[in-house]
């Protein structure tokens, strides 16, 4: 039987109600990029036990599980003339301050250390076979390959399909206790109280249904960011959004319930990618990211002009990889939408409308064949191949169907990589969305709870997840060494056990997909492109009705469906957090893509701050943080990381 | 809640992966590696896995990559997602098949 339409007894042994108890020092929730690095850091701290819980299989789980073709902001590599301060400040400034100065400083300061670490574990990070000898983007001494800005050389092209298996093997070598196919469903707190010290978590096995209770001195949340709030296509559920559906923001919902603080969740951009409408990511002609700095031609074969930030035409491919006259460095180009400040603006094509006005004919194509050979090989072969989701669905399948990058021009669909147009009300967490608030130890406001990777506010990228994961692991391990024995509240365990199993106890009801569709409809209507207090308040009420109605009747016939049902209930909670976050920001803000119809002012100075929300009983607590609450970066980093600085200077 | 559980597959959706029943050795490596758990193993030991939740596929191809038997498991693209390319010299058009 290879098709679906099947109905039969569940093939895994069923262990509903059985309970497994685990005791550990540090618990890592989510075994993606940040989670694996966090576990490795803890395990390297002699005598500290670590358990990692992963909903899928650690060997390939998470957004970066199947690859990574470029490692960003590795400024401490020997070929980069920039400093961590410079690159972090640029990212902060280009977002008008709405960025995570702590996590991006850690990324810039330690990201390259992790890359070297990864190489020791078997990850491939340099051109050891000399395939690219003589290329402008290659450093002949270190054999590192760079992307985008070849003068400043802070982004490294990598063979990322090797990374996750190497991390998984290292976790096993270091005796990390791995609980795969286990979904965390709740955090446990001291005395079961909201706001109390986090002392572990509960979850269940998504094949057998067995319940698991884990007691830990410290926990690190590495479950990535929310998704499926505005976009969900039932028939193509797995590609409703860009990232894998396992990572849909469970960690946000479960930490919200125990009182963790969030910021910037009012920021959601107009959707950029969804499988229902877009074409396979990285599989269409464009100039963005993996495809930078590709040649593009129009329907008649005429080459589209690349221009610098001042509109000057760039004649050669190499010109697209240099800063403009008078510019020190640029933060990506080629359709990059997140860093649009003139100071950091990279080379690009003019907008499509302008190209049409200039007489260029649709459709456009990416012309790899007219690129210098090394550039072509770097895009098609290295990056298309090593990027997560390109090795099989793009490189192998296109080549099997006869595509030859040295002869063929690949169609471009719509503008740039997103290859579809979305309605303004269809939002998505892309770029640097909101998330958990952190201090310089990557601890949340709750004692015992740390966070890393894309769970953090204003986070993104593989190197960022690796660096912050390792950093959070170090600090959590240090805390665990002197922390008191954690006490689990058995009443809380029983409460959480009941709500975890609730959908499986129902024999019939609403299917998880229907509930997800309802949430996206509500979010598009009440929390879309333009907000107002009245709309948002109505939205909260409608979500509450949904929770008490359809939400209370969602049902599961096996542990897999239970996983999906609990995910959607978490998505419902995340929708509520987003609305609460939107309600407390009373003025429109361009950088946050946040528009209000009941406030005419855009970016009034008194609103230039982080609005921090957390759950308080059944209400919401609000706190404000200055926009530079983490400053000064260098000084604070040094204050909190003397051990690491000492070890690395030896 | 009983000790029973029922596997009910997606109906009437595009099937993104197919397994060659003749060559599959039933090693379940594809089942193991798949993030969203699109497959379940066969109830018969060594049998061919079942594509139970095709709508949840992420189209990443890890299952194809891990399979030890050449061309045993294939990933498919929906018609609407089949991109076009043009041979530069002849102008001939091709579509992903
Ligand atoms: C197709 C694609 C290509 C990309 N390419 C690049 C690139 O080339 N360079 C780059 O810098 N970045 C890239 N990124 C982004 C990068 O992969 C992510 O930023 C990074 O993986 C984030 O790491 P993370 O650990 O925070 O999340 P993830 O790696 O996604 O890991 C989160 C993990 O948490 C698990 N989880 C979630 N909920 C639970 C739960 N309740 N219980 C247990 N486990 C749970 C998930 O299963 C998952 O394994 C890409 C992303 C995608 C999708
Ligand atoms: S392509 Fe990926 S998500 Fe789809 S079945 Fe294969 S491994 Fe699973
Ligand atoms: S990995 Fe290949 S051989 Fe093994 S069960 Fe899957 S399809 Fe069959």
Coordinates of N, CA and C and ligand atoms in Angstrom, one line a residue, chain A residues 29-35 53-56 61-64 67-72 164 182-185 222-224 242-244 246-248 250-251 282 289 387-389 452-455 460-463 465, chain B residues 35 58, ligand 1:
Chain A
X29 N 14.7 21.8 24.7 CA 13.4 21.6 24.0 C 13.5 22.0 22.6
X30 N 13.5 21.0 21.7 CA 13.7 21.2 20.3 C 15.1 20.9 19.8
X31 N 15.3 19.9 18.9 CA 16.6 19.5 18.5 C 16.9 19.9 17.1
X32 N 16.6 21.2 16.8 CA 17.1 21.7 15.5 C 18.5 22.2 15.6
X33 N 18.8 23.3 14.9 CA 20.2 23.8 15.0 C 20.5 24.4 16.4
X34 N 19.7 25.3 16.9 CA 20.0 25.8 18.2 C 20.0 24.7 19.3
X35 N 19.1 23.8 19.2 CA 18.9 22.8 20.2 C 20.2 21.9 20.2
X53 N 14.9 16.9 23.7 CA 13.6 16.4 23.3 C 13.2 17.0 21.9
X54 N 13.0 16.1 20.9 CA 12.7 16.6 19.6 C 11.5 15.9 19.0
X55 N 10.7 16.8 18.4 CA 9.4 16.3 17.9 C 9.6 15.4 16.7
X56 N 10.6 15.7 15.8 CA 10.8 14.8 14.7 C 12.0 13.9 15.0
X61 N 16.1 17.1 11.6 CA 15.0 17.9 12.0 C 15.3 19.4 11.9
X62 N 14.2 20.2 11.8 CA 14.3 21.7 11.8 C 14.5 22.3 10.4
X63 N 14.5 23.6 10.4 CA 14.6 24.4 9.2 C 15.9 24.1 8.5
X64 N 17.0 23.9 9.3 CA 18.3 23.7 8.8 C 18.7 22.3 8.8
X67 N 20.1 21.2 5.3 CA 21.2 22.0 4.7 C 21.3 23.4 5.1
X68 N 22.4 24.1 4.6 CA 22.6 25.5 4.8 C 23.7 25.9 3.8
X69 N 23.4 26.8 2.9 CA 24.4 27.1 1.8 C 25.2 28.3 2.1
X70 N 24.7 29.1 3.1 CA 25.5 30.3 3.4 C 25.4 30.6 4.9
X71 N 26.5 30.9 5.5 CA 26.6 31.1 7.0 C 26.9 32.6 7.1
X72 N 25.9 33.3 7.7 CA 26.0 34.7 7.8 C 26.8 35.3 8.9
X164 N 23.8 18.7 9.9 CA 22.9 18.2 10.9 C 23.3 16.7 11.3
X182 N 9.2 13.1 20.2 CA 8.6 13.4 21.4 C 8.2 14.9 21.4
X183 N 6.9 15.2 21.5 CA 6.5 16.6 21.5 C 6.3 17.1 22.9
X184 N 7.0 18.2 23.2 CA 6.8 18.9 24.5 C 5.5 19.6 24.5
X185 N 4.7 19.4 25.5 CA 3.4 20.0 25.5 C 3.2 21.1 26.6
X222 N 14.2 25.8 22.3 CA 14.8 26.0 20.9 C 13.8 25.5 19.9
X223 N 12.6 25.9 20.0 CA 11.5 25.3 19.2 C 11.2 26.2 18.0
X224 N 11.9 27.2 17.7 CA 11.8 28.1 16.6 C 10.5 29.0 16.7
X242 N 6.9 28.4 4.8 CA 8.2 28.2 4.3 C 9.0 27.1 5.1
X243 N 8.8 27.1 6.4 CA 9.5 26.2 7.3 C 8.8 24.9 7.5
X244 N 9.5 23.9 8.1 CA 8.8 22.6 8.3 C 7.7 22.7 9.3
X246 N 6.6 21.0 11.7 CA 6.9 20.6 13.1 C 7.2 21.9 13.9
X247 N 7.9 22.8 13.3 CA 8.3 24.0 14.0 C 7.3 25.1 13.7
X248 N 6.2 25.1 14.6 CA 5.1 26.0 14.4 C 4.9 26.9 15.6
X250 N 5.4 26.0 19.0 CA 4.9 25.4 20.3 C 5.5 26.1 21.5
X251 N 6.8 26.3 21.4 CA 7.6 26.9 22.5 C 7.0 28.2 22.9
X282 N 13.9 28.4 -4.1 CA 15.2 28.3 -4.8 C 15.2 27.6 -6.1
X289 N 19.6 35.9 -2.4 CA 20.1 34.9 -1.5 C 21.0 33.9 -2.2
X387 N 21.8 24.0 0.1 CA 20.8 24.8 0.8 C 19.7 23.7 1.3
X388 N 19.2 24.0 2.4 CA 18.1 23.1 2.9 C 17.0 23.1 1.8
X389 N 16.6 21.9 1.5 CA 15.5 21.7 0.5 C 15.9 21.9 -1.0
X452 N 17.0 30.1 22.7 CA 18.1 30.3 21.6 C 17.5 30.1 20.3
X453 N 18.2 30.5 19.3 CA 17.8 30.4 17.9 C 16.6 31.2 17.6
X454 N 15.7 30.7 16.7 CA 14.6 31.5 16.2 C 13.4 31.6 17.2
X455 N 13.6 31.1 18.4 CA 12.6 31.4 19.4 C 12.8 32.8 20.0
X460 N 17.1 35.2 13.3 CA 17.1 34.5 12.0 C 18.4 33.9 11.7
X461 N 18.4 32.9 10.9 CA 19.6 32.3 10.3 C 20.3 31.2 11.1
X462 N 21.0 30.4 10.3 CA 21.6 29.2 10.8 C 22.8 29.5 11.8
X463 N 23.7 30.4 11.4 CA 24.8 30.7 12.2 C 24.3 31.4 13.5
X465 N 21.5 30.7 15.0 CA 20.9 29.6 15.9 C 22.1 28.8 16.5
Chain B
X35 N 10.6 14.4 8.6 CA 10.3 15.3 9.7 C 8.8 15.3 10.0
X58 N 6.8 18.1 3.2 CA 7.6 19.4 3.1 C 8.3 19.5 1.8
Ligands
LIG1 C1 14.6 26.0 3.2 C2 15.4 26.8 4.2 C3 16.7 27.2 3.9 C4 17.4 27.9 4.8 N1 18.7 28.2 4.4 C5 19.5 28.9 5.3 C6 20.9 29.2 5.0 O1 21.4 28.8 3.9 N2 21.5 30.0 5.8 C7 21.0 30.5 7.0 O2 21.7 31.2 7.7 N3 19.7 30.2 7.3 C8 19.0 29.4 6.5 N4 17.7 29.1 6.9 C9 17.2 29.5 8.2 C10 17.8 28.5 9.3 O3 17.6 27.2 8.8 C11 17.0 28.7 10.6 O4 17.2 30.1 11.0 C12 17.6 27.8 11.7 O5 17.4 26.5 11.4 C13 16.9 28.1 13.0 O6 17.3 27.2 14.0 P1 16.4 26.9 15.2 O7 17.1 25.8 16.0 O8 15.9 28.1 15.9 O9 15.1 26.2 14.6 P2 15.0 24.8 13.8 O10 16.3 24.4 13.3 O11 13.8 24.9 12.9 O12 14.6 23.8 15.0 C14 13.5 23.8 15.8 C15 13.2 22.4 16.2 O13 12.3 22.4 17.3 C16 11.5 21.2 17.1 N5 10.3 21.4 17.9 C17 9.3 22.4 17.6 N6 8.3 22.2 18.5 C18 8.6 21.2 19.4 C19 8.0 20.6 20.5 N7 6.8 21.0 20.9 N8 8.6 19.6 21.1 C20 9.8 19.1 20.6 N9 10.4 19.6 19.6 C21 9.9 20.7 19.0 C22 11.3 21.1 15.6 O14 10.9 19.8 15.3 C23 12.7 21.5 15.1 O15 13.5 20.4 14.9 C24 16.9 28.3 6.0 C25 15.6 27.9 6.3 C26 14.8 27.2 5.5 C27 13.5 26.7 5.8

